[in-house]
Amino acid sequence: MSLQDTSQVSNCSAMSDVLNRIGDKWSVMVVGMLGRNGTLRFNELKRMINGVSQRMLTLTLRNLERDGLVTRTIYPEVPPRVEYSLTELGKTLQGPISALWDWSAENHFAIVEARAIYDLRQDATAAAEPRKIAYARG
Amino acid sequence: MSLQDTSQVSNCSAMSDVLNRIGDKWSVMVVGMLGRNGTLRFNELKRMINGVSQRMLTLTLRNLERDGLVTRTIYPEVPPRVEYSLTELGKTLQGPISALWDWSAENHFAIVEARAIYDLRQDATAAAEPRKIAYARG
DNA sequence: CGGTATCCATTTGGATACTG
DNA sequence: CAGTATCCAAATGGATACCG
């Protein structure tokens, strides 16, 4: 099976399944952070990932652990310490995620701009229309 | 500003914003399909993307159009024909998306496997535990 | 510190019916 | 063909309180 073959319509369900996990915002953030920093504690991650709630971070980490992308190490101390890092599999995901991250950094402004233009157009055409539904059943 | 600099904590909100759009399943699928096939009609996309509803495909395409990633061309015929393709900006997203797609194809099985193992462990430890809550308020 | 449990508002998205 | 509109069930996720 050649490598180029991945461009076929097949694997659509695999992609779909994978995306359900790593396609979500928090997962990408966690992998990104762990990729850069190697090992992080729960609250370190929480502080670094802007806006994540404790609940969501916990869920995200559990799912990543379940999928074999992240390891969780508990140190039985008081107060407890739990450290997270990427597995070997998780590290291979770093490349694709980084690419996405870089793309975001490079093109975020273009997107924001495109949105503004699109919205202006919508407003303009909406205003140009002769008031759509009024008078119905009058 | 050097390219390596994107590895800083900054751009977290840009990434977050971008992920809200392209991090969702259907968007990735649409960009993937349009990237491969160049130009596609609405129902062609619908048939190629397994499981997408008409509603979701419409919403996804509108959002991608709004973000400047996809163009929408209407041909005033009967029956109507509407064609979608990637913009230049959209094409630059192809690289990152392809990388993710290839990664999915390569590692899907490893993930499924990891899940199975994780779930087995959970079941095992659950069974090993001495019945957690019972007798409370007895 | 690193969680879990519960509640509840909001969002999401499929199903269905209708339209130019 | 390519949508739009509406309804409604289910999933999502924040807030809060409590625990080892």
Short mmCIF file of C-alpha atoms (C1' of nucleotides) in Angstrom, two decimals:
data_model
loop_
_atom_site.label_atom_id
_atom_site.label_comp_id
_atom_site.label_asym_id
_atom_site.label_seq_id
_atom_site.Cartn_x
_atom_site.Cartn_y
_atom_site.Cartn_z
CA MET A 1 0.00 0.00 0.00
CA SER A 2 1.60 3.23 -1.16
CA LEU A 3 1.69 6.36 0.88
CA GLN A 4 -0.01 8.48 -1.74
CA ASP A 5 -3.00 6.27 -1.43
CA THR A 6 -4.24 8.09 1.66
CA SER A 7 -5.67 10.70 -0.67
CA GLN A 8 -8.52 8.43 -1.62
CA VAL A 9 -12.04 8.78 -0.32
CA SER A 10 -11.43 5.82 1.95
CA ASN A 11 -10.39 6.39 5.56
CA CYS A 12 -13.16 8.94 5.76
CA SER A 13 -14.53 7.20 8.83
CA ALA A 14 -11.09 6.93 10.39
CA MET A 15 -10.59 10.62 9.88
CA SER A 16 -14.02 11.24 11.28
CA ASP A 17 -13.30 9.19 14.37
CA VAL A 18 -9.92 10.79 14.95
CA LEU A 19 -11.38 14.24 14.46
CA ASN A 20 -13.98 13.64 17.10
CA ARG A 21 -11.14 13.53 19.57
CA ILE A 22 -8.34 15.69 18.35
CA GLY A 23 -10.57 18.03 16.39
CA ASP A 24 -11.76 19.64 19.54
CA LYS A 25 -10.28 22.82 20.80
CA TRP A 26 -9.08 21.74 24.20
CA SER A 27 -7.42 18.57 22.97
CA VAL A 28 -5.41 20.48 20.41
CA MET A 29 -4.40 22.95 23.09
CA VAL A 30 -3.32 20.24 25.49
CA VAL A 31 -1.29 18.39 22.89
CA GLY A 32 0.25 21.67 21.79
CA MET A 33 1.23 22.63 25.32
CA LEU A 34 2.57 19.22 26.27
CA GLY A 35 4.43 19.04 22.99
CA ARG A 36 6.29 22.22 23.75
CA ASN A 37 6.84 21.80 27.44
CA GLY A 38 7.33 18.08 27.77
CA THR A 39 5.71 17.49 31.13
CA LEU A 40 3.12 19.58 32.90
CA ARG A 41 1.02 19.36 36.02
CA PHE A 42 -2.74 19.69 35.95
CA ASN A 43 -2.88 23.27 37.15
CA GLU A 44 0.03 24.29 34.98
CA LEU A 45 -1.96 23.17 31.97
CA LYS A 46 -5.03 24.89 33.32
CA ARG A 47 -3.19 28.17 33.64
CA MET A 48 -1.62 27.91 30.20
CA ILE A 49 -4.81 27.09 28.36
CA ASN A 50 -6.85 30.20 28.46
CA GLY A 51 -10.47 29.71 29.41
CA VAL A 52 -10.56 26.00 30.05
CA SER A 53 -12.64 24.91 33.02
CA GLN A 54 -11.46 22.31 35.48
CA ARG A 55 -14.15 19.97 34.29
CA MET A 56 -13.22 20.26 30.62
CA LEU A 57 -9.52 19.91 31.25
CA THR A 58 -10.13 16.76 33.25
CA LEU A 59 -12.36 15.29 30.56
CA THR A 60 -9.95 16.24 27.80
CA LEU A 61 -6.99 14.69 29.58
CA ARG A 62 -8.93 11.50 30.33
CA ASN A 63 -9.91 11.11 26.71
CA LEU A 64 -6.39 11.77 25.47
CA GLU A 65 -5.12 9.22 27.96
CA ARG A 66 -7.71 6.73 26.82
CA ASP A 67 -6.70 7.22 23.21
CA GLY A 68 -3.08 6.54 24.10
CA LEU A 69 -1.89 10.05 23.34
CA VAL A 70 -1.10 11.22 26.85
CA THR A 71 0.33 9.57 29.96
CA ARG A 72 -0.81 10.39 33.45
CA THR A 73 1.58 9.91 36.34
CA ILE A 74 0.43 10.23 39.92
CA TYR A 75 2.94 10.98 42.66
CA PRO A 76 1.50 9.90 46.00
CA GLU A 77 2.53 12.96 47.92
CA VAL A 78 0.69 15.52 49.99
CA PRO A 79 -0.47 17.66 48.33
CA PRO A 80 -0.89 15.31 45.40
CA ARG A 81 1.06 15.84 42.20
CA VAL A 82 -0.07 14.58 38.82
CA GLU A 83 2.03 15.01 35.72
CA TYR A 84 0.99 14.73 32.12
CA SER A 85 3.09 14.23 29.02
CA LEU A 86 2.75 12.95 25.49
CA THR A 87 3.17 9.28 24.65
CA GLU A 88 5.19 8.26 21.62
CA LEU A 89 1.97 8.18 19.66
CA GLY A 90 1.08 11.60 21.01
CA LYS A 91 4.43 12.95 19.90
CA THR A 92 3.79 11.86 16.33
CA LEU A 93 0.68 14.00 16.44
CA GLN A 94 2.77 17.01 17.29
CA GLY A 95 3.80 17.59 13.69
CA PRO A 96 0.30 17.90 12.26
CA ILE A 97 -0.84 19.98 15.22
CA SER A 98 2.11 22.32 14.92
CA ALA A 99 1.38 22.78 11.25
CA LEU A 100 -2.16 23.74 12.12
CA TRP A 101 -0.95 26.03 14.86
CA ASP A 102 1.44 27.83 12.57
CA TRP A 103 -1.23 28.16 9.93
CA SER A 104 -3.55 29.71 12.50
CA ALA A 105 -0.95 32.21 13.59
CA GLU A 106 -0.22 33.15 10.01
CA ASN A 107 -3.75 33.37 8.70
CA HIS A 108 -5.91 34.41 11.60
CA PHE A 109 -5.97 38.00 10.51
CA ALA A 110 -6.99 37.11 6.97
CA ILE A 111 -9.92 35.16 8.36
CA VAL A 112 -11.06 37.92 10.67
CA GLU A 113 -10.86 40.28 7.74
CA ALA A 114 -12.82 37.96 5.47
CA ARG A 115 -15.52 37.69 8.09
CA ALA A 116 -15.84 41.43 8.40
CA ILE A 117 -16.19 41.82 4.64
CA TYR A 118 -18.73 39.02 4.43
CA ASP A 119 -20.79 40.49 7.23
CA LEU A 120 -20.74 43.91 5.64
CA ARG A 121 -22.07 42.42 2.43
CA GLN A 122 -24.82 40.62 4.27
CA ASP A 123 -25.87 43.80 6.04
CA ALA A 124 -25.80 45.73 2.78
CA THR A 125 -27.97 43.27 0.85
CA ALA A 126 -30.31 42.92 3.79
CA ALA A 127 -30.82 46.68 3.83
CA ALA A 128 -31.35 46.75 0.08
CA GLU A 129 -34.17 44.25 0.27
CA PRO A 130 -37.71 45.66 0.37
CA ARG A 131 -38.51 44.40 3.86
CA LYS A 132 -39.14 40.75 3.52
CA ILE A 133 -42.11 39.35 5.31
CA ALA A 134 -44.12 42.22 6.69
CA TYR A 135 -47.85 42.54 6.00
CA ALA A 136 -48.30 38.78 5.92
CA ARG A 137 -51.80 37.86 7.06
CA GLY A 138 -52.52 41.56 7.47
CA MET B 1 9.44 38.25 13.95
CA SER B 2 11.01 34.84 13.43
CA LEU B 3 9.06 31.79 12.38
CA GLN B 4 10.14 29.77 15.37
CA ASP B 5 8.40 32.30 17.54
CA THR B 6 5.00 30.76 16.93
CA SER B 7 5.92 28.22 19.55
CA GLN B 8 5.27 30.75 22.28
CA VAL B 9 2.18 30.82 24.42
CA SER B 10 0.95 33.78 22.41
CA ASN B 11 -1.46 33.20 19.53
CA CYS B 12 -3.40 30.94 21.84
CA SER B 13 -6.53 32.94 21.14
CA ALA B 14 -5.87 32.97 17.40
CA MET B 15 -5.49 29.22 17.47
CA SER B 16 -8.62 28.99 19.55
CA ASP B 17 -10.58 31.11 17.12
CA VAL B 18 -9.35 29.23 14.09
CA LEU B 19 -10.04 25.90 15.74
CA ASN B 20 -13.63 26.86 16.38
CA ARG B 21 -14.11 26.83 12.66
CA ILE B 22 -11.72 24.37 11.13
CA GLY B 23 -11.53 22.14 14.19
CA ASP B 24 -14.95 20.81 13.48
CA LYS B 25 -15.46 17.56 11.68
CA TRP B 26 -17.52 18.71 8.74
CA SER B 27 -15.28 21.66 7.93
CA VAL B 28 -12.23 19.46 7.75
CA MET B 29 -14.11 17.05 5.52
CA VAL B 30 -15.26 19.78 3.17
CA VAL B 31 -11.82 21.32 2.86
CA GLY B 32 -10.35 17.87 2.34
CA MET B 33 -12.83 17.00 -0.41
CA LEU B 34 -12.57 20.33 -2.19
CA GLY B 35 -8.79 20.17 -1.91
CA ARG B 36 -8.71 16.87 -3.74
CA ASN B 37 -11.44 17.45 -6.27
CA GLY B 38 -11.08 21.12 -7.05
CA THR B 39 -14.71 22.02 -7.57
CA LEU B 40 -17.81 20.27 -6.31
CA ARG B 41 -21.52 20.85 -6.28
CA PHE B 42 -23.58 20.80 -3.13
CA ASN B 43 -24.96 17.32 -3.53
CA GLU B 44 -21.65 15.95 -4.70
CA LEU B 45 -20.15 17.08 -1.43
CA LYS B 46 -23.11 15.69 0.44
CA ARG B 47 -22.65 12.29 -1.13
CA MET B 48 -18.91 12.24 -0.54
CA ILE B 49 -19.07 13.25 3.10
CA ASN B 50 -20.55 10.32 4.88
CA GLY B 51 -23.29 11.17 7.34
CA VAL B 52 -23.56 14.90 6.91
CA SER B 53 -27.07 16.30 6.92
CA GLN B 54 -28.22 18.92 4.47
CA ARG B 55 -28.51 21.41 7.24
CA MET B 56 -24.98 20.87 8.54
CA LEU B 57 -23.43 20.94 5.11
CA THR B 58 -25.14 24.22 4.37
CA LEU B 59 -24.02 25.73 7.65
CA THR B 60 -20.48 24.45 7.23
CA LEU B 61 -20.19 25.83 3.72
CA ARG B 62 -21.59 29.20 4.75
CA ASN B 63 -19.10 29.49 7.56
CA LEU B 64 -16.20 28.48 5.36
CA GLU B 65 -17.33 31.02 2.82
CA ARG B 66 -17.59 33.68 5.49
CA ASP B 67 -14.08 32.93 6.68
CA GLY B 68 -12.76 33.34 3.17
CA LEU B 69 -11.79 29.70 2.74
CA VAL B 70 -14.36 28.64 0.18
CA THR B 71 -15.99 30.33 -2.80
CA ARG B 72 -19.58 29.77 -3.77
CA THR B 73 -20.64 30.20 -7.37
CA ILE B 74 -24.27 30.17 -8.38
CA TYR B 75 -25.24 29.39 -11.94
CA PRO B 76 -28.70 30.78 -12.61
CA GLU B 77 -30.02 27.73 -14.38
CA VAL B 78 -32.98 25.48 -13.89
CA PRO B 79 -32.46 23.35 -11.93
CA PRO B 80 -30.01 25.54 -10.03
CA ARG B 81 -26.34 24.67 -9.91
CA VAL B 82 -24.02 25.83 -7.15
CA GLU B 83 -20.33 25.06 -7.18
CA TYR B 84 -17.88 25.24 -4.34
CA SER B 85 -14.11 25.39 -4.36
CA LEU B 86 -11.26 26.50 -2.17
CA THR B 87 -10.01 30.08 -2.22
CA GLU B 88 -6.28 30.76 -2.27
CA LEU B 89 -6.46 31.02 1.51
CA GLY B 90 -8.35 27.78 1.62
CA LYS B 91 -5.70 26.09 -0.45
CA THR B 92 -3.01 27.05 2.01
CA LEU B 93 -5.02 25.20 4.63
CA GLN B 94 -4.82 22.05 2.55
CA GLY B 95 -1.32 21.25 3.73
CA PRO B 96 -2.09 21.16 7.45
CA ILE B 97 -5.35 19.33 6.83
CA SER B 98 -3.68 16.72 4.65
CA ALA B 99 -1.08 16.16 7.34
CA LEU B 100 -3.85 15.54 9.82
CA TRP B 101 -5.66 13.28 7.40
CA ASP B 102 -2.58 11.18 6.77
CA TRP B 103 -1.89 10.98 10.47
CA SER B 104 -5.44 9.75 11.04
CA ALA B 105 -5.13 7.08 8.40
CA GLU B 106 -1.85 5.91 9.84
CA ASN B 107 -2.73 5.94 13.50
CA HIS B 108 -6.40 5.23 13.73
CA PHE B 109 -5.86 1.63 14.56
CA ALA B 110 -3.39 2.44 17.34
CA ILE B 111 -5.98 4.71 18.91
CA VAL B 112 -8.78 2.17 18.70
CA GLU B 113 -6.44 -0.33 20.28
CA ALA B 114 -5.44 2.05 23.07
CA ARG B 115 -9.08 2.68 23.83
CA ALA B 116 -9.84 -0.99 24.09
CA ILE B 117 -6.96 -1.53 26.51
CA TYR B 118 -7.92 1.47 28.59
CA ASP B 119 -11.52 0.33 28.83
CA LEU B 120 -10.45 -3.17 29.83
CA ARG B 121 -8.37 -1.69 32.64
CA GLN B 122 -11.26 0.42 33.82
CA ASP B 123 -13.59 -2.55 33.92
CA ALA B 124 -10.99 -4.62 35.73
CA THR B 125 -10.30 -2.09 38.46
CA ALA B 126 -13.99 -1.39 38.82
CA ALA B 127 -14.62 -5.07 39.43
CA ALA B 128 -11.69 -5.26 41.85
CA GLU B 129 -13.04 -2.48 44.01
CA PRO B 130 -14.99 -3.51 47.12
CA ARG B 131 -18.31 -2.03 45.96
CA LYS B 132 -18.01 1.65 46.53
CA ILE B 133 -21.01 3.36 47.97
CA ALA B 134 -23.42 0.72 49.19
CA TYR B 135 -24.78 0.74 52.78
CA ALA B 136 -24.67 4.51 53.00
CA ARG B 137 -27.38 5.76 55.36
CA GLY B 138 -28.04 2.13 56.24
"C1'" DC C 1 -3.53 19.92 44.47
"C1'" DG C 2 -6.25 17.43 41.56
"C1'" DG C 3 -9.87 15.95 41.08
"C1'" DT C 4 -15.50 14.13 41.22
"C1'" DA C 5 -20.56 15.03 41.36
"C1'" DT C 6 -24.44 17.62 40.31
"C1'" DC C 7 -27.15 21.07 38.29
"C1'" DC C 8 -28.64 23.57 34.59
"C1'" DA C 9 -28.42 26.92 30.41
"C1'" DT C 10 -26.91 26.89 25.92
"C1'" DT C 11 -25.54 24.85 21.77
"C1'" DT C 12 -25.65 21.42 18.51
"C1'" DG C 13 -27.50 18.86 15.03
"C1'" DG C 14 -30.80 15.41 13.02
"C1'" DA C 15 -35.54 14.94 11.10
"C1'" DT C 16 -38.97 16.81 8.61
"C1'" DA C 17 -41.48 19.83 5.73
"C1'" DC C 18 -41.56 23.39 2.50
"C1'" DT C 19 -39.61 26.64 -1.56
"C1'" DG C 20 -37.68 29.02 -5.87
"C1'" DC D 1 -31.00 21.03 -7.18
"C1'" DA D 2 -29.95 23.63 -3.43
"C1'" DG D 3 -31.40 25.35 -0.22
"C1'" DT D 4 -34.57 27.62 4.21
"C1'" DA D 5 -37.52 27.08 8.37
"C1'" DT D 6 -39.00 24.84 12.37
"C1'" DC D 7 -39.00 21.62 15.96
"C1'" DC D 8 -37.02 19.10 19.40
"C1'" DA D 9 -33.79 15.51 21.62
"C1'" DA D 10 -29.22 15.00 22.94
"C1'" DA D 11 -24.74 16.53 23.80
"C1'" DT D 12 -21.84 20.17 25.55
"C1'" DG D 13 -19.87 22.72 28.93
"C1'" DG D 14 -19.76 26.36 32.71
"C1'" DA D 15 -20.70 27.09 37.72
"C1'" DT D 16 -20.72 25.40 42.04
"C1'" DA D 17 -19.93 22.47 45.87
"C1'" DC D 18 -17.56 18.93 47.91
"C1'" DC D 19 -13.57 15.24 48.66
"C1'" DG D 20 -9.04 12.58 49.52
#
